[in-house]
PDB file of C-alpha atoms in Angstrom:
ATOM      1  CA  MET J   1      25.072 111.285 -19.668  1.00 55.00           C
ATOM      2  CA  ASN J   2      23.725 108.472 -21.711  1.00 63.00           C
ATOM      3  CA  LYS J   3      24.956 104.900 -21.942  1.00 64.00           C
ATOM      4  CA  SER J   4      27.195 105.292 -24.939  1.00 62.00           C
ATOM      5  CA  THR J   5      29.242 108.199 -23.476  1.00 60.00           C
ATOM      6  CA  THR J   6      29.919 106.331 -20.188  1.00 59.00           C
ATOM      7  CA  LEU J   7      31.203 103.364 -22.149  1.00 59.00           C
ATOM      8  CA  LEU J   8      33.693 105.674 -23.967  1.00 61.00           C
ATOM      9  CA  LYS J   9      34.903 107.130 -20.713  1.00 61.00           C
ATOM     10  CA  ARG J  10      35.967 103.767 -19.373  1.00 75.00           C
ATOM     11  CA  GLU J  11      39.496 102.852 -20.065  1.00 81.00           C
ATOM     12  CA  ASN J  12      40.098  99.889 -22.439  1.00 82.00           C
ATOM     13  CA  PRO J  13      41.660  97.033 -20.524  1.00 84.00           C
ATOM     14  CA  PHE J  14      43.562  95.831 -23.532  1.00 85.00           C
ATOM     15  CA  ARG J  15      45.538  98.982 -23.680  1.00 87.00           C
ATOM     16  CA  LYS J  16      47.168  98.379 -20.289  1.00 89.00           C
ATOM     17  CA  ILE J  17      50.796  97.460 -20.278  1.00 91.00           C
ATOM     18  CA  LYS J  18      52.086  94.606 -18.154  1.00 92.00           C
ATOM     19  CA  ILE J  19      55.352  92.798 -17.476  1.00 93.00           C
ATOM     20  CA  SER J  20      55.415  89.805 -19.742  1.00 93.00           C
ATOM     21  CA  LYS J  21      58.684  88.494 -18.277  1.00 94.00           C
ATOM     22  CA  LEU J  22      61.894  89.448 -16.527  1.00 94.00           C
ATOM     23  CA  VAL J  23      65.143  87.807 -17.571  1.00 94.00           C
ATOM     24  CA  LEU J  24      68.067  87.796 -15.161  1.00 92.00           C
ATOM     25  CA  ASN J  25      71.538  87.121 -16.545  1.00 92.00           C
ATOM     26  CA  CYS J  26      74.683  86.637 -14.529  1.00 89.00           C
ATOM     27  CA  CYS J  27      77.871  86.300 -16.769  1.00 86.00           C
ATOM     28  CA  VAL J  28      81.022  85.019 -15.041  1.00 81.00           C
ATOM     29  CA  GLY J  29      83.220  84.469 -18.145  1.00 75.00           C
ATOM     30  CA  GLU J  30      84.486  81.010 -17.005  1.00 76.00           C
ATOM     31  CA  SER J  31      83.154  77.587 -16.335  1.00 74.00           C
ATOM     32  CA  SER J  32      84.473  76.991 -12.853  1.00 79.00           C
ATOM     33  CA  ASP J  33      83.198  77.021  -9.324  1.00 84.00           C
ATOM     34  CA  ARG J  34      82.498  80.736  -9.657  1.00 84.00           C
ATOM     35  CA  LEU J  35      79.741  79.989 -12.162  1.00 85.00           C
ATOM     36  CA  LYS J  36      78.024  77.477  -9.841  1.00 88.00           C
ATOM     37  CA  LYS J  37      78.266  80.010  -7.057  1.00 87.00           C
ATOM     38  CA  ALA J  38      76.671  82.619  -9.382  1.00 86.00           C
ATOM     39  CA  ALA J  39      73.940  80.159 -10.243  1.00 88.00           C
ATOM     40  CA  ARG J  40      73.388  79.649  -6.398  1.00 87.00           C
ATOM     41  CA  VAL J  41      72.944  83.408  -6.009  1.00 86.00           C
ATOM     42  CA  LEU J  42      70.280  83.570  -8.782  1.00 87.00           C
ATOM     43  CA  GLU J  43      68.513  80.600  -7.197  1.00 88.00           C
ATOM     44  CA  GLN J  44      68.513  82.320  -3.782  1.00 86.00           C
ATOM     45  CA  LEU J  45      67.039  85.444  -5.404  1.00 86.00           C
ATOM     46  CA  THR J  46      64.202  83.829  -7.350  1.00 88.00           C
ATOM     47  CA  GLY J  47      63.637  80.278  -5.973  1.00 88.00           C
ATOM     48  CA  GLN J  48      64.100  78.837  -9.506  1.00 89.00           C
ATOM     49  CA  SER J  49      66.984  76.841 -11.024  1.00 91.00           C
ATOM     50  CA  PRO J  50      68.971  78.845 -13.584  1.00 91.00           C
ATOM     51  CA  ILE J  51      70.012  77.671 -17.040  1.00 90.00           C
ATOM     52  CA  PHE J  52      73.711  77.778 -18.190  1.00 90.00           C
ATOM     53  CA  SER J  53      74.720  79.566 -21.327  1.00 86.00           C
ATOM     54  CA  LYS J  54      77.573  78.464 -23.549  1.00 85.00           C
ATOM     55  CA  SER J  55      80.053  80.609 -25.443  1.00 84.00           C
ATOM     56  CA  ARG J  56      79.711  80.840 -29.255  1.00 88.00           C
ATOM     57  CA  LEU J  57      83.351  81.626 -30.061  1.00 88.00           C
ATOM     58  CA  THR J  58      86.781  80.855 -28.755  1.00 87.00           C
ATOM     59  CA  ILE J  59      88.562  84.040 -27.571  1.00 83.00           C
ATOM     60  CA  ARG J  60      92.087  83.209 -26.459  1.00 86.00           C
ATOM     61  CA  SER J  61      92.883  86.548 -24.864  1.00 86.00           C
ATOM     62  CA  TRP J  62      89.877  86.058 -22.521  1.00 80.00           C
ATOM     63  CA  GLY J  63      90.551  82.429 -21.972  1.00 80.00           C
ATOM     64  CA  ILE J  64      87.257  81.307 -23.256  1.00 79.00           C
ATOM     65  CA  ARG J  65      86.719  78.185 -25.500  1.00 85.00           C
ATOM     66  CA  ARG J  66      83.704  77.446 -27.817  1.00 87.00           C
ATOM     67  CA  ASN J  67      80.802  75.660 -26.116  1.00 84.00           C
ATOM     68  CA  GLU J  68      82.198  76.407 -22.620  1.00 85.00           C
ATOM     69  CA  LYS J  69      79.695  77.298 -20.027  1.00 86.00           C
ATOM     70  CA  ILE J  70      80.284  81.002 -19.144  1.00 85.00           C
ATOM     71  CA  ALA J  71      77.017  82.380 -17.871  1.00 88.00           C
ATOM     72  CA  CYS J  72      73.671  81.524 -16.176  1.00 91.00           C
ATOM     73  CA  HIS J  73      70.249  83.095 -16.749  1.00 92.00           C
ATOM     74  CA  LEU J  74      66.651  82.558 -15.927  1.00 93.00           C
ATOM     75  CA  THR J  75      63.084  83.898 -16.716  1.00 94.00           C
ATOM     76  CA  VAL J  76      60.762  85.138 -14.039  1.00 94.00           C
ATOM     77  CA  ARG J  77      57.038  85.835 -14.719  1.00 92.00           C
ATOM     78  CA  GLY J  78      54.055  87.118 -12.773  1.00 89.00           C
ATOM     79  CA  SER J  79      54.122  88.747  -9.343  1.00 91.00           C
ATOM     80  CA  LYS J  80      57.583  87.475  -8.554  1.00 92.00           C
ATOM     81  CA  ALA J  81      58.949  89.363 -11.519  1.00 91.00           C
ATOM     82  CA  ASP J  82      57.325  92.571 -10.221  1.00 92.00           C
ATOM     83  CA  GLU J  83      58.947  92.073  -6.822  1.00 91.00           C
ATOM     84  CA  ILE J  84      62.365  91.418  -8.192  1.00 90.00           C
ATOM     85  CA  LEU J  85      62.208  94.316 -10.639  1.00 91.00           C
ATOM     86  CA  GLU J  86      61.115  96.639  -7.801  1.00 90.00           C
ATOM     87  CA  ARG J  87      64.193  95.623  -5.845  1.00 88.00           C
ATOM     88  CA  GLY J  88      66.505  96.016  -8.896  1.00 89.00           C
ATOM     89  CA  LEU J  89      65.021  99.528  -9.643  1.00 89.00           C
ATOM     90  CA  LYS J  90      65.585 100.516  -5.993  1.00 88.00           C
ATOM     91  CA  VAL J  91      69.265  99.824  -6.372  1.00 87.00           C
ATOM     92  CA  LYS J  92      69.358 102.128  -9.399  1.00 85.00           C
ATOM     93  CA  GLU J  93      67.308 104.610  -7.489  1.00 89.00           C
ATOM     94  CA  TYR J  94      64.564 104.500 -10.137  1.00 89.00           C
ATOM     95  CA  GLU J  95      66.786 106.332 -12.662  1.00 89.00           C
ATOM     96  CA  LEU J  96      67.360 104.920 -16.127  1.00 89.00           C
ATOM     97  CA  LYS J  97      68.773 106.276 -19.353  1.00 90.00           C
ATOM     98  CA  SER J  98      66.651 106.592 -22.395  1.00 89.00           C
ATOM     99  CA  THR J  99      69.091 104.334 -24.162  1.00 91.00           C
ATOM    100  CA  ASN J 100      68.101 101.580 -21.797  1.00 91.00           C
ATOM    101  CA  PHE J 101      64.798 101.284 -23.672  1.00 93.00           C
ATOM    102  CA  SER J 102      64.528  99.535 -26.929  1.00 93.00           C
ATOM    103  CA  ASN J 103      62.295 100.382 -29.861  1.00 93.00           C
ATOM    104  CA  THR J 104      60.171  97.346 -29.238  1.00 91.00           C
ATOM    105  CA  GLY J 105      59.153  98.616 -25.789  1.00 88.00           C
ATOM    106  CA  ASN J 106      61.574  96.498 -23.662  1.00 93.00           C
ATOM    107  CA  PHE J 107      64.182  97.840 -21.270  1.00 93.00           C
ATOM    108  CA  GLY J 108      67.254  96.534 -19.460  1.00 93.00           C
ATOM    109  CA  PHE J 109      69.790  97.572 -16.899  1.00 92.00           C
ATOM    110  CA  GLY J 110      72.580  96.104 -14.828  1.00 90.00           C
ATOM    111  CA  ILE J 111      73.685  96.172 -11.228  1.00 88.00           C
ATOM    112  CA  SER J 112      77.228  95.630 -10.042  1.00 85.00           C
ATOM    113  CA  GLU J 113      76.571  93.876  -6.691  1.00 78.00           C
ATOM    114  CA  HIS J 114      73.879  91.377  -5.875  1.00 78.00           C
ATOM    115  CA  ILE J 115      74.051  92.213  -2.278  1.00 75.00           C
ATOM    116  CA  ASP J 116      72.117  95.452  -2.908  1.00 74.00           C
ATOM    117  CA  LEU J 117      69.090  93.439  -3.696  1.00 76.00           C
ATOM    118  CA  GLY J 118      68.697  92.299  -0.150  1.00 75.00           C
ATOM    119  CA  ILE J 119      70.492  88.987  -0.265  1.00 77.00           C
ATOM    120  CA  LYS J 120      72.762  88.275   2.738  1.00 77.00           C
ATOM    121  CA  TYR J 121      76.497  88.357   1.859  1.00 78.00           C
ATOM    122  CA  ASP J 122      78.112  84.946   1.936  1.00 76.00           C
ATOM    123  CA  PRO J 123      81.944  85.172   1.913  1.00 80.00           C
ATOM    124  CA  SER J 124      82.280  81.650   0.394  1.00 78.00           C
ATOM    125  CA  SER J 125      80.246  82.706  -2.753  1.00 76.00           C
ATOM    126  CA  GLY J 126      81.545  86.266  -3.301  1.00 79.00           C
ATOM    127  CA  ILE J 127      79.874  89.248  -5.049  1.00 82.00           C
ATOM    128  CA  TYR J 128      78.260  89.023  -8.528  1.00 84.00           C
ATOM    129  CA  GLY J 129      76.724  91.593 -10.757  1.00 83.00           C
ATOM    130  CA  MET J 130      73.677  90.825 -12.988  1.00 88.00           C
ATOM    131  CA  ASP J 131      71.647  92.172 -15.869  1.00 90.00           C
ATOM    132  CA  PHE J 132      68.007  92.676 -15.696  1.00 93.00           C
ATOM    133  CA  TYR J 133      65.924  92.682 -18.950  1.00 95.00           C
ATOM    134  CA  VAL J 134      62.174  93.380 -18.915  1.00 94.00           C
ATOM    135  CA  VAL J 135      59.856  92.408 -21.738  1.00 94.00           C
ATOM    136  CA  LEU J 136      56.596  94.579 -21.771  1.00 94.00           C
ATOM    137  CA  SER J 137      53.475  93.688 -23.610  1.00 92.00           C
ATOM    138  CA  ARG J 138      49.733  94.524 -23.681  1.00 91.00           C
ATOM    139  CA  TYR J 139      46.910  92.282 -22.719  1.00 89.00           C
ATOM    140  CA  GLY J 140      45.812  90.174 -25.794  1.00 86.00           C
ATOM    141  CA  ASN J 141      49.375  89.660 -27.028  1.00 85.00           C
ATOM    142  CA  ARG J 142      48.865  85.870 -26.915  1.00 88.00           C
ATOM    143  CA  ILE J 143      46.967  86.150 -30.267  1.00 89.00           C
ATOM    144  CA  CYS J 144      50.258  86.268 -32.177  1.00 88.00           C
ATOM    145  CA  GLN J 145      51.806  83.461 -30.065  1.00 88.00           C
ATOM    146  CA  ARG J 146      49.132  80.856 -29.825  1.00 91.00           C
ATOM    147  CA  LYS J 147      49.213  77.733 -31.988  1.00 93.00           C
ATOM    148  CA  ARG J 148      45.732  77.728 -33.393  1.00 93.00           C
ATOM    149  CA  SER J 149      44.269  80.738 -35.225  1.00 93.00           C
ATOM    150  CA  LYS J 150      47.302  82.903 -35.052  1.00 91.00           C
ATOM    151  CA  LYS J 151      46.813  86.514 -35.977  1.00 91.00           C
ATOM    152  CA  LYS J 152      48.968  89.614 -36.420  1.00 92.00           C
ATOM    153  CA  ILE J 153      48.856  92.379 -33.864  1.00 88.00           C
ATOM    154  CA  GLY J 154      48.319  95.942 -35.138  1.00 87.00           C
ATOM    155  CA  LYS J 155      50.916  98.674 -34.639  1.00 87.00           C
ATOM    156  CA  SER J 156      48.621 100.439 -32.107  1.00 86.00           C
ATOM    157  CA  GLN J 157      48.567  97.423 -29.938  1.00 87.00           C
ATOM    158  CA  ARG J 158      52.305  96.945 -29.849  1.00 89.00           C
ATOM    159  CA  VAL J 159      54.348  98.566 -27.056  1.00 91.00           C
ATOM    160  CA  GLY J 160      56.850 101.131 -28.403  1.00 90.00           C
ATOM    161  CA  LYS J 161      59.668 103.054 -26.751  1.00 92.00           C
ATOM    162  CA  ASP J 162      57.593 105.991 -25.765  1.00 92.00           C
ATOM    163  CA  ASP J 163      54.925 103.706 -24.280  1.00 91.00           C
ATOM    164  CA  ALA J 164      57.506 101.857 -22.160  1.00 92.00           C
ATOM    165  CA  ILE J 165      59.084 105.040 -20.999  1.00 92.00           C
ATOM    166  CA  LYS J 166      55.753 106.471 -20.004  1.00 92.00           C
ATOM    167  CA  TRP J 167      54.757 103.255 -18.247  1.00 92.00           C
ATOM    168  CA  PHE J 168      58.026 103.298 -16.300  1.00 91.00           C
ATOM    169  CA  ILE J 169      57.627 106.822 -15.156  1.00 91.00           C
ATOM    170  CA  GLU J 170      53.957 106.321 -14.147  1.00 90.00           C
ATOM    171  CA  LYS J 171      54.293 102.974 -12.408  1.00 89.00           C
ATOM    172  CA  TYR J 172      57.566 103.410 -10.635  1.00 87.00           C
ATOM    173  CA  GLU J 173      57.720 107.193 -10.443  1.00 85.00           C
ATOM    174  CA  GLY J 174      61.055 106.871 -12.163  1.00 81.00           C
ATOM    175  CA  SER J 175      63.046 109.467 -13.925  1.00 82.00           C
ATOM    176  CA  LEU J 176      65.187 109.484 -17.090  1.00 87.00           C
ATOM    177  CA  ILE J 177      68.758 110.640 -16.964  1.00 84.00           C
TER     178      ILE J 177
END
């Protein structure tokens, strides 16, 4: 083989898919002591302090007023995101529905009990469910987000639904239901 064919055989590093960020959301539905306890659970899980989300509307039947804190969320990046996602997928037994994946190449799922993630049960805080949302991107995605010399990313460089499903099956040996 000559030099040009060996260069073609190598895989392009900018085609690899990575986890851009993992967003954890824990919605309690009320601004009380339960919300503070849910925030403590998220802080135990990640080591970061969560941000509180406010409601947009007043819904009397649910007992929610406008601008009332009802949920907490946080964003995790890097190797910690990989580790937490691994634990979340282990709870789901590495099985996701195809409807969990969006057309933009992101996916999300929920768990009903945070105890399954390996956090020790604390009777004073209770049990909370949470949502995982994973944003996938390829290397070089910063080109469309940087401040100086912003450029557009071509369609072949974007992560699609099929790419995300293939990445999930290859990396985590998962299956679709």
